mmCIF file of C-alpha atoms in Angstrom:
data_model
loop_
_atom_site.group_PDB
_atom_site.id
_atom_site.type_symbol
_atom_site.label_atom_id
_atom_site.label_comp_id
_atom_site.label_asym_id
_atom_site.label_seq_id
_atom_site.Cartn_x
_atom_site.Cartn_y
_atom_site.Cartn_z
ATOM 1 C CA GLY A 1 119.872 94.520 86.239
ATOM 2 C CA ASP A 2 116.645 96.764 85.860
ATOM 3 C CA SER A 3 116.826 100.210 87.570
ATOM 4 C CA VAL A 4 114.962 103.478 87.696
ATOM 5 C CA THR A 5 116.753 106.635 88.294
ATOM 6 C CA GLN A 6 114.499 109.735 89.005
ATOM 7 C CA THR A 7 115.364 113.456 90.067
ATOM 8 C CA GLU A 8 116.523 112.895 93.500
ATOM 9 C CA GLY A 9 115.972 114.907 96.500
ATOM 10 C CA LEU A 10 113.571 118.277 96.797
ATOM 11 C CA VAL A 11 112.132 120.213 93.971
ATOM 12 C CA THR A 12 110.548 123.491 95.083
ATOM 13 C CA LEU A 13 108.201 125.494 92.608
ATOM 14 C CA THR A 14 106.201 128.639 92.972
ATOM 15 C CA GLU A 15 102.205 127.677 92.147
ATOM 16 C CA GLY A 16 101.578 128.268 88.654
ATOM 17 C CA LEU A 17 104.981 127.359 87.242
ATOM 18 C CA PRO A 18 105.226 124.014 85.121
ATOM 19 C CA VAL A 19 106.420 120.860 86.670
ATOM 20 C CA MET A 20 108.916 118.220 85.354
ATOM 21 C CA LEU A 21 110.306 115.238 87.319
ATOM 22 C CA ASN A 22 112.964 113.400 85.465
ATOM 23 C CA CYS A 23 112.594 109.359 85.398
ATOM 24 C CA THR A 24 114.991 107.105 83.140
ATOM 25 C CA TYR A 25 115.332 103.484 83.512
ATOM 26 C CA GLN A 26 117.528 100.478 82.573
ATOM 27 C CA THR A 27 115.912 97.253 81.512
ATOM 28 C CA ILE A 28 116.618 94.169 79.166
ATOM 29 C CA TYR A 29 112.967 94.323 78.394
ATOM 30 C CA SER A 30 111.839 95.684 74.745
ATOM 31 C CA ASN A 31 108.333 96.707 76.065
ATOM 32 C CA PRO A 32 108.817 98.344 79.483
ATOM 33 C CA PHE A 33 105.902 99.372 81.794
ATOM 34 C CA LEU A 34 106.428 102.481 83.794
ATOM 35 C CA PHE A 35 104.554 104.078 86.666
ATOM 36 C CA TRP A 36 104.254 107.324 88.487
ATOM 37 C CA TYR A 37 102.980 107.028 92.222
ATOM 38 C CA VAL A 38 102.263 109.978 94.520
ATOM 39 C CA HIS A 39 102.727 109.436 98.228
ATOM 40 C CA TYR A 40 100.998 112.360 100.547
ATOM 41 C CA LEU A 41 101.935 112.228 104.039
ATOM 42 C CA ASN A 42 99.804 109.643 106.058
ATOM 43 C CA GLU A 43 98.094 108.039 102.698
ATOM 44 C CA SER A 44 98.676 105.261 100.736
ATOM 45 C CA PRO A 45 101.063 105.700 97.883
ATOM 46 C CA ARG A 46 98.467 106.018 94.918
ATOM 47 C CA LEU A 47 99.124 105.569 91.028
ATOM 48 C CA LEU A 48 99.398 108.389 89.310
ATOM 49 C CA LEU A 49 100.125 107.360 85.490
ATOM 50 C CA LYS A 50 101.129 104.300 83.850
ATOM 51 C CA SER A 51 102.884 104.084 80.694
ATOM 52 C CA SER A 52 101.052 102.825 77.265
ATOM 53 C CA THR A 53 103.102 102.512 74.211
ATOM 54 C CA ASP A 54 105.955 103.967 73.322
ATOM 55 C CA ASN A 55 105.787 107.760 72.358
ATOM 56 C CA LYS A 56 102.007 107.934 73.357
ATOM 57 C CA ARG A 57 101.105 110.321 76.269
ATOM 58 C CA THR A 58 99.000 109.332 79.263
ATOM 59 C CA GLU A 59 97.296 111.895 81.317
ATOM 60 C CA HIS A 60 95.842 112.003 84.595
ATOM 61 C CA GLN A 61 94.860 114.718 87.063
ATOM 62 C CA GLY A 62 96.688 117.487 84.925
ATOM 63 C CA PHE A 63 99.623 115.605 85.158
ATOM 64 C CA HIS A 64 101.088 113.596 81.649
ATOM 65 C CA ALA A 65 103.973 111.582 80.931
ATOM 66 C CA THR A 66 105.319 109.820 77.777
ATOM 67 C CA LEU A 67 107.046 106.844 77.345
ATOM 68 C CA HIS A 68 110.101 107.128 75.038
ATOM 69 C CA LYS A 69 111.748 104.077 74.660
ATOM 70 C CA SER A 70 114.519 105.995 72.533
ATOM 71 C CA SER A 71 115.895 107.782 75.701
ATOM 72 C CA SER A 72 114.633 105.283 78.499
ATOM 73 C CA SER A 73 112.831 108.020 79.692
ATOM 74 C CA PHE A 74 109.342 108.417 81.330
ATOM 75 C CA HIS A 75 109.281 112.046 82.657
ATOM 76 C CA LEU A 76 106.334 113.550 84.884
ATOM 77 C CA GLN A 77 104.932 117.007 83.859
ATOM 78 C CA LYS A 78 102.166 119.292 84.467
ATOM 79 C CA SER A 79 101.603 122.638 83.103
ATOM 80 C CA SER A 80 100.778 124.403 86.221
ATOM 81 C CA ALA A 81 101.649 123.303 89.515
ATOM 82 C CA GLN A 82 99.294 123.810 92.550
ATOM 83 C CA LEU A 83 99.687 124.126 96.293
ATOM 84 C CA SER A 84 97.835 120.469 96.566
ATOM 85 C CA ASP A 85 100.467 118.921 94.344
ATOM 86 C CA SER A 86 103.322 119.008 96.943
ATOM 87 C CA ALA A 87 104.112 115.311 97.508
ATOM 88 C CA LEU A 88 106.461 112.540 97.129
ATOM 89 C CA TYR A 89 106.665 111.369 93.828
ATOM 90 C CA TYR A 90 108.129 107.963 92.676
ATOM 91 C CA CYS A 91 108.652 106.659 89.404
ATOM 92 C CA ALA A 92 108.648 102.616 89.323
ATOM 93 C CA LEU A 93 109.321 100.037 86.671
ATOM 94 C CA ARG A 94 107.602 96.693 86.385
ATOM 95 C CA THR A 95 110.356 94.069 86.256
ATOM 96 C CA TYR A 96 109.769 90.465 85.342
ATOM 97 C CA GLY A 97 111.863 87.398 86.529
ATOM 98 C CA GLY A 98 111.666 84.136 88.143
ATOM 99 C CA SER A 99 110.446 85.969 91.213
ATOM 100 C CA GLY A 100 107.216 87.376 89.308
ATOM 101 C CA ASN A 101 106.348 90.565 88.200
ATOM 102 C CA LYS A 102 107.348 92.998 90.474
ATOM 103 C CA LEU A 103 108.147 96.971 90.865
ATOM 104 C CA ILE A 104 111.519 98.478 91.169
ATOM 105 C CA PHE A 105 111.176 102.355 92.808
ATOM 106 C CA GLY A 106 113.032 105.266 92.199
ATOM 107 C CA THR A 107 114.553 107.053 95.097
ATOM 108 C CA GLY A 108 111.608 109.437 95.072
ATOM 109 C CA THR A 109 111.181 113.343 94.623
ATOM 110 C CA LEU A 110 110.002 115.546 97.284
ATOM 111 C CA LEU A 111 107.859 118.065 95.015
ATOM 112 C CA SER A 112 106.897 121.600 97.222
ATOM 113 C CA VAL A 113 104.737 123.966 95.931
ATOM 114 C CA LYS A 114 104.934 127.384 97.161
ATOM 115 C CA PRO A 115 102.555 130.508 97.038
ATOM 116 C CA GLY B 1 86.622 100.921 93.405
ATOM 117 C CA ALA B 2 89.749 99.034 94.463
ATOM 118 C CA LEU B 3 91.014 99.314 98.086
ATOM 119 C CA VAL B 4 93.784 97.996 100.169
ATOM 120 C CA TYR B 5 93.467 98.020 104.215
ATOM 121 C CA GLN B 6 96.626 97.875 106.132
ATOM 122 C CA TYR B 7 96.743 97.752 109.743
ATOM 123 C CA PRO B 8 97.937 98.868 112.223
ATOM 124 C CA ARG B 9 98.911 101.831 111.040
ATOM 125 C CA ARG B 10 101.480 102.704 113.523
ATOM 126 C CA THR B 11 103.160 100.049 116.209
ATOM 127 C CA ILE B 12 105.941 100.260 118.706
ATOM 128 C CA CYS B 13 107.603 97.191 119.927
ATOM 129 C CA LYS B 14 110.502 96.438 122.403
ATOM 130 C CA SER B 15 113.743 95.491 120.851
ATOM 131 C CA GLY B 16 113.637 91.862 120.396
ATOM 132 C CA THR B 17 109.866 91.177 120.269
ATOM 133 C CA SER B 18 107.723 90.582 117.297
ATOM 134 C CA MET B 19 104.798 92.416 115.513
ATOM 135 C CA ARG B 20 102.697 91.110 112.689
ATOM 136 C CA MET B 21 100.812 93.627 110.098
ATOM 137 C CA GLU B 22 97.981 92.571 108.001
ATOM 138 C CA CYS B 23 96.735 93.708 104.500
ATOM 139 C CA GLN B 24 93.208 93.489 103.133
ATOM 140 C CA ALA B 25 92.325 93.885 99.387
ATOM 141 C CA VAL B 26 88.778 95.148 98.641
ATOM 142 C CA GLY B 27 87.138 95.171 95.358
ATOM 143 C CA PHE B 28 89.693 93.049 93.519
ATOM 144 C CA GLN B 29 91.183 89.843 93.381
ATOM 145 C CA ALA B 30 95.080 90.239 94.926
ATOM 146 C CA THR B 31 96.703 87.389 92.912
ATOM 147 C CA SER B 32 99.976 88.777 94.217
ATOM 148 C CA VAL B 33 100.967 90.984 97.342
ATOM 149 C CA ALA B 34 104.238 92.386 97.267
ATOM 150 C CA TRP B 35 105.728 93.842 100.770
ATOM 151 C CA TYR B 36 107.996 96.714 100.613
ATOM 152 C CA ARG B 37 109.906 98.527 103.461
ATOM 153 C CA GLN B 38 110.908 102.280 103.265
ATOM 154 C CA SER B 39 113.776 102.649 105.876
ATOM 155 C CA PRO B 40 114.418 106.267 106.975
ATOM 156 C CA GLN B 41 115.928 108.454 104.133
ATOM 157 C CA LYS B 42 115.571 105.431 101.612
ATOM 158 C CA THR B 43 112.873 104.404 98.982
ATOM 159 C CA PHE B 44 110.975 101.385 98.860
ATOM 160 C CA GLU B 45 112.662 98.030 99.184
ATOM 161 C CA LEU B 46 110.974 94.945 98.058
ATOM 162 C CA ILE B 47 110.720 92.361 100.729
ATOM 163 C CA ALA B 48 108.928 89.678 99.273
ATOM 164 C CA LEU B 49 106.282 88.627 96.470
ATOM 165 C CA SER B 50 103.608 86.642 97.405
ATOM 166 C CA THR B 51 101.314 84.831 94.911
ATOM 167 C CA VAL B 52 98.469 82.677 95.463
ATOM 168 C CA ASN B 53 99.298 79.058 95.508
ATOM 169 C CA SER B 54 103.155 79.784 94.638
ATOM 170 C CA ALA B 55 106.029 79.923 96.946
ATOM 171 C CA ILE B 56 106.740 83.403 98.326
ATOM 172 C CA LYS B 57 109.868 84.733 96.722
ATOM 173 C CA TYR B 58 112.071 86.698 99.101
ATOM 174 C CA GLU B 59 114.448 89.367 97.890
ATOM 175 C CA GLN B 60 117.947 89.725 98.822
ATOM 176 C CA ASN B 61 118.860 90.546 102.545
ATOM 177 C CA PHE B 62 115.216 89.429 103.525
ATOM 178 C CA THR B 63 114.527 85.888 104.553
ATOM 179 C CA GLN B 64 110.908 83.944 105.639
ATOM 180 C CA GLU B 65 112.900 83.269 109.001
ATOM 181 C CA LYS B 66 112.776 87.038 109.732
ATOM 182 C CA PHE B 67 109.699 87.992 107.587
ATOM 183 C CA PRO B 68 107.070 85.086 107.665
ATOM 184 C CA ILE B 69 104.413 86.012 105.291
ATOM 185 C CA SER B 70 101.196 84.444 104.902
ATOM 186 C CA HIS B 71 98.642 84.983 101.918
ATOM 187 C CA PRO B 72 95.793 82.326 102.081
ATOM 188 C CA ASN B 73 93.619 83.605 99.751
ATOM 189 C CA LEU B 74 92.769 86.389 97.230
ATOM 190 C CA SER B 75 91.809 89.303 99.668
ATOM 191 C CA PHE B 76 94.610 88.779 102.489
ATOM 192 C CA SER B 77 98.078 88.881 103.369
ATOM 193 C CA SER B 78 100.019 89.054 106.567
ATOM 194 C CA MET B 79 103.736 89.504 107.399
ATOM 195 C CA THR B 80 105.430 89.276 110.748
ATOM 196 C CA VAL B 81 108.618 91.287 111.892
ATOM 197 C CA LEU B 82 110.288 88.820 114.148
ATOM 198 C CA ASN B 83 112.697 89.873 116.753
ATOM 199 C CA ALA B 84 112.652 93.457 115.491
ATOM 200 C CA TYR B 85 115.258 95.722 116.143
ATOM 201 C CA LEU B 86 116.266 99.234 115.493
ATOM 202 C CA GLU B 87 117.535 98.554 111.792
ATOM 203 C CA ASP B 88 113.802 97.180 111.196
ATOM 204 C CA ARG B 89 112.632 100.599 111.744
ATOM 205 C CA GLY B 90 110.426 102.198 108.819
ATOM 206 C CA LEU B 91 107.091 102.239 107.072
ATOM 207 C CA TYR B 92 106.235 98.888 105.718
ATOM 208 C CA LEU B 93 103.971 98.808 102.782
ATOM 209 C CA CYS B 94 101.777 96.181 101.219
ATOM 210 C CA GLY B 95 101.120 96.465 97.553
ATOM 211 C CA ALA B 96 97.927 94.096 95.999
ATOM 212 C CA ARG B 97 98.368 93.525 92.566
ATOM 213 C CA ASP B 98 95.077 93.791 90.315
ATOM 214 C CA ASP B 99 96.491 91.959 87.151
ATOM 215 C CA SER B 100 93.003 93.067 85.094
ATOM 216 C CA GLN B 101 94.320 96.545 85.315
ATOM 217 C CA ASN B 102 97.691 96.044 85.650
ATOM 218 C CA THR B 103 97.844 98.072 88.683
ATOM 219 C CA LEU B 104 99.285 97.733 92.091
ATOM 220 C CA TYR B 105 97.653 99.362 94.887
ATOM 221 C CA PHE B 106 98.949 100.229 98.154
ATOM 222 C CA GLY B 107 97.923 99.909 101.662
ATOM 223 C CA ALA B 108 98.515 103.080 103.862
ATOM 224 C CA GLY B 109 101.483 101.366 105.536
ATOM 225 C CA THR B 110 102.371 100.309 109.133
ATOM 226 C CA ARG B 111 105.183 102.442 110.681
ATOM 227 C CA LEU B 112 107.037 100.385 112.921
ATOM 228 C CA SER B 113 108.820 101.958 115.741
ATOM 229 C CA VAL B 114 111.478 99.857 117.878
ATOM 230 C CA LEU B 115 112.492 100.789 121.195
#
């Protein structure tokens, strides 16, 4: 079935270093939609990025990701981490089926950026 | 802009009692609402997907008898946790879908504690 696998657990970075959070997926659909959500403590999970067409980069708030169907990936990147980037990041795959459109989430990656 | 209000933010209930949480979409039409639970140390699990004028679809391990949902119009949905026990603890999130933006907007969540 459809699934999402992302970098698990905690990623600790020093401010200014590049960010890369991995996300791969499995689906039978030829045109998948992938999303990155960011979840700050005591706030709503918020959409950060959504995928476009194959091999096209999408960007928002300094983060970027490119859907690569050849490798079933949608890795989240940022050139320079900021302290305010510390949060939980979830990769999600939109699936289709008898129960309608729904999102399947990865296990989440906690990004901790230190001075 | 699109917002989703979810309340209460926190609730504590005695084991065996029930609690209801509500979700209000503002600024867009929520044709479908997904209810998720994030149990301690876990990712978001989909409980059910509710689409206006359609039957509510529950995921495996979740039932209408335990988590009855109401979705009477394009801006409101509620879910009740009946006979809550320790295993029902966690953060419950409603996600309201804006079809025009291909985006799911989340509420801030209702954190349920069970004594």
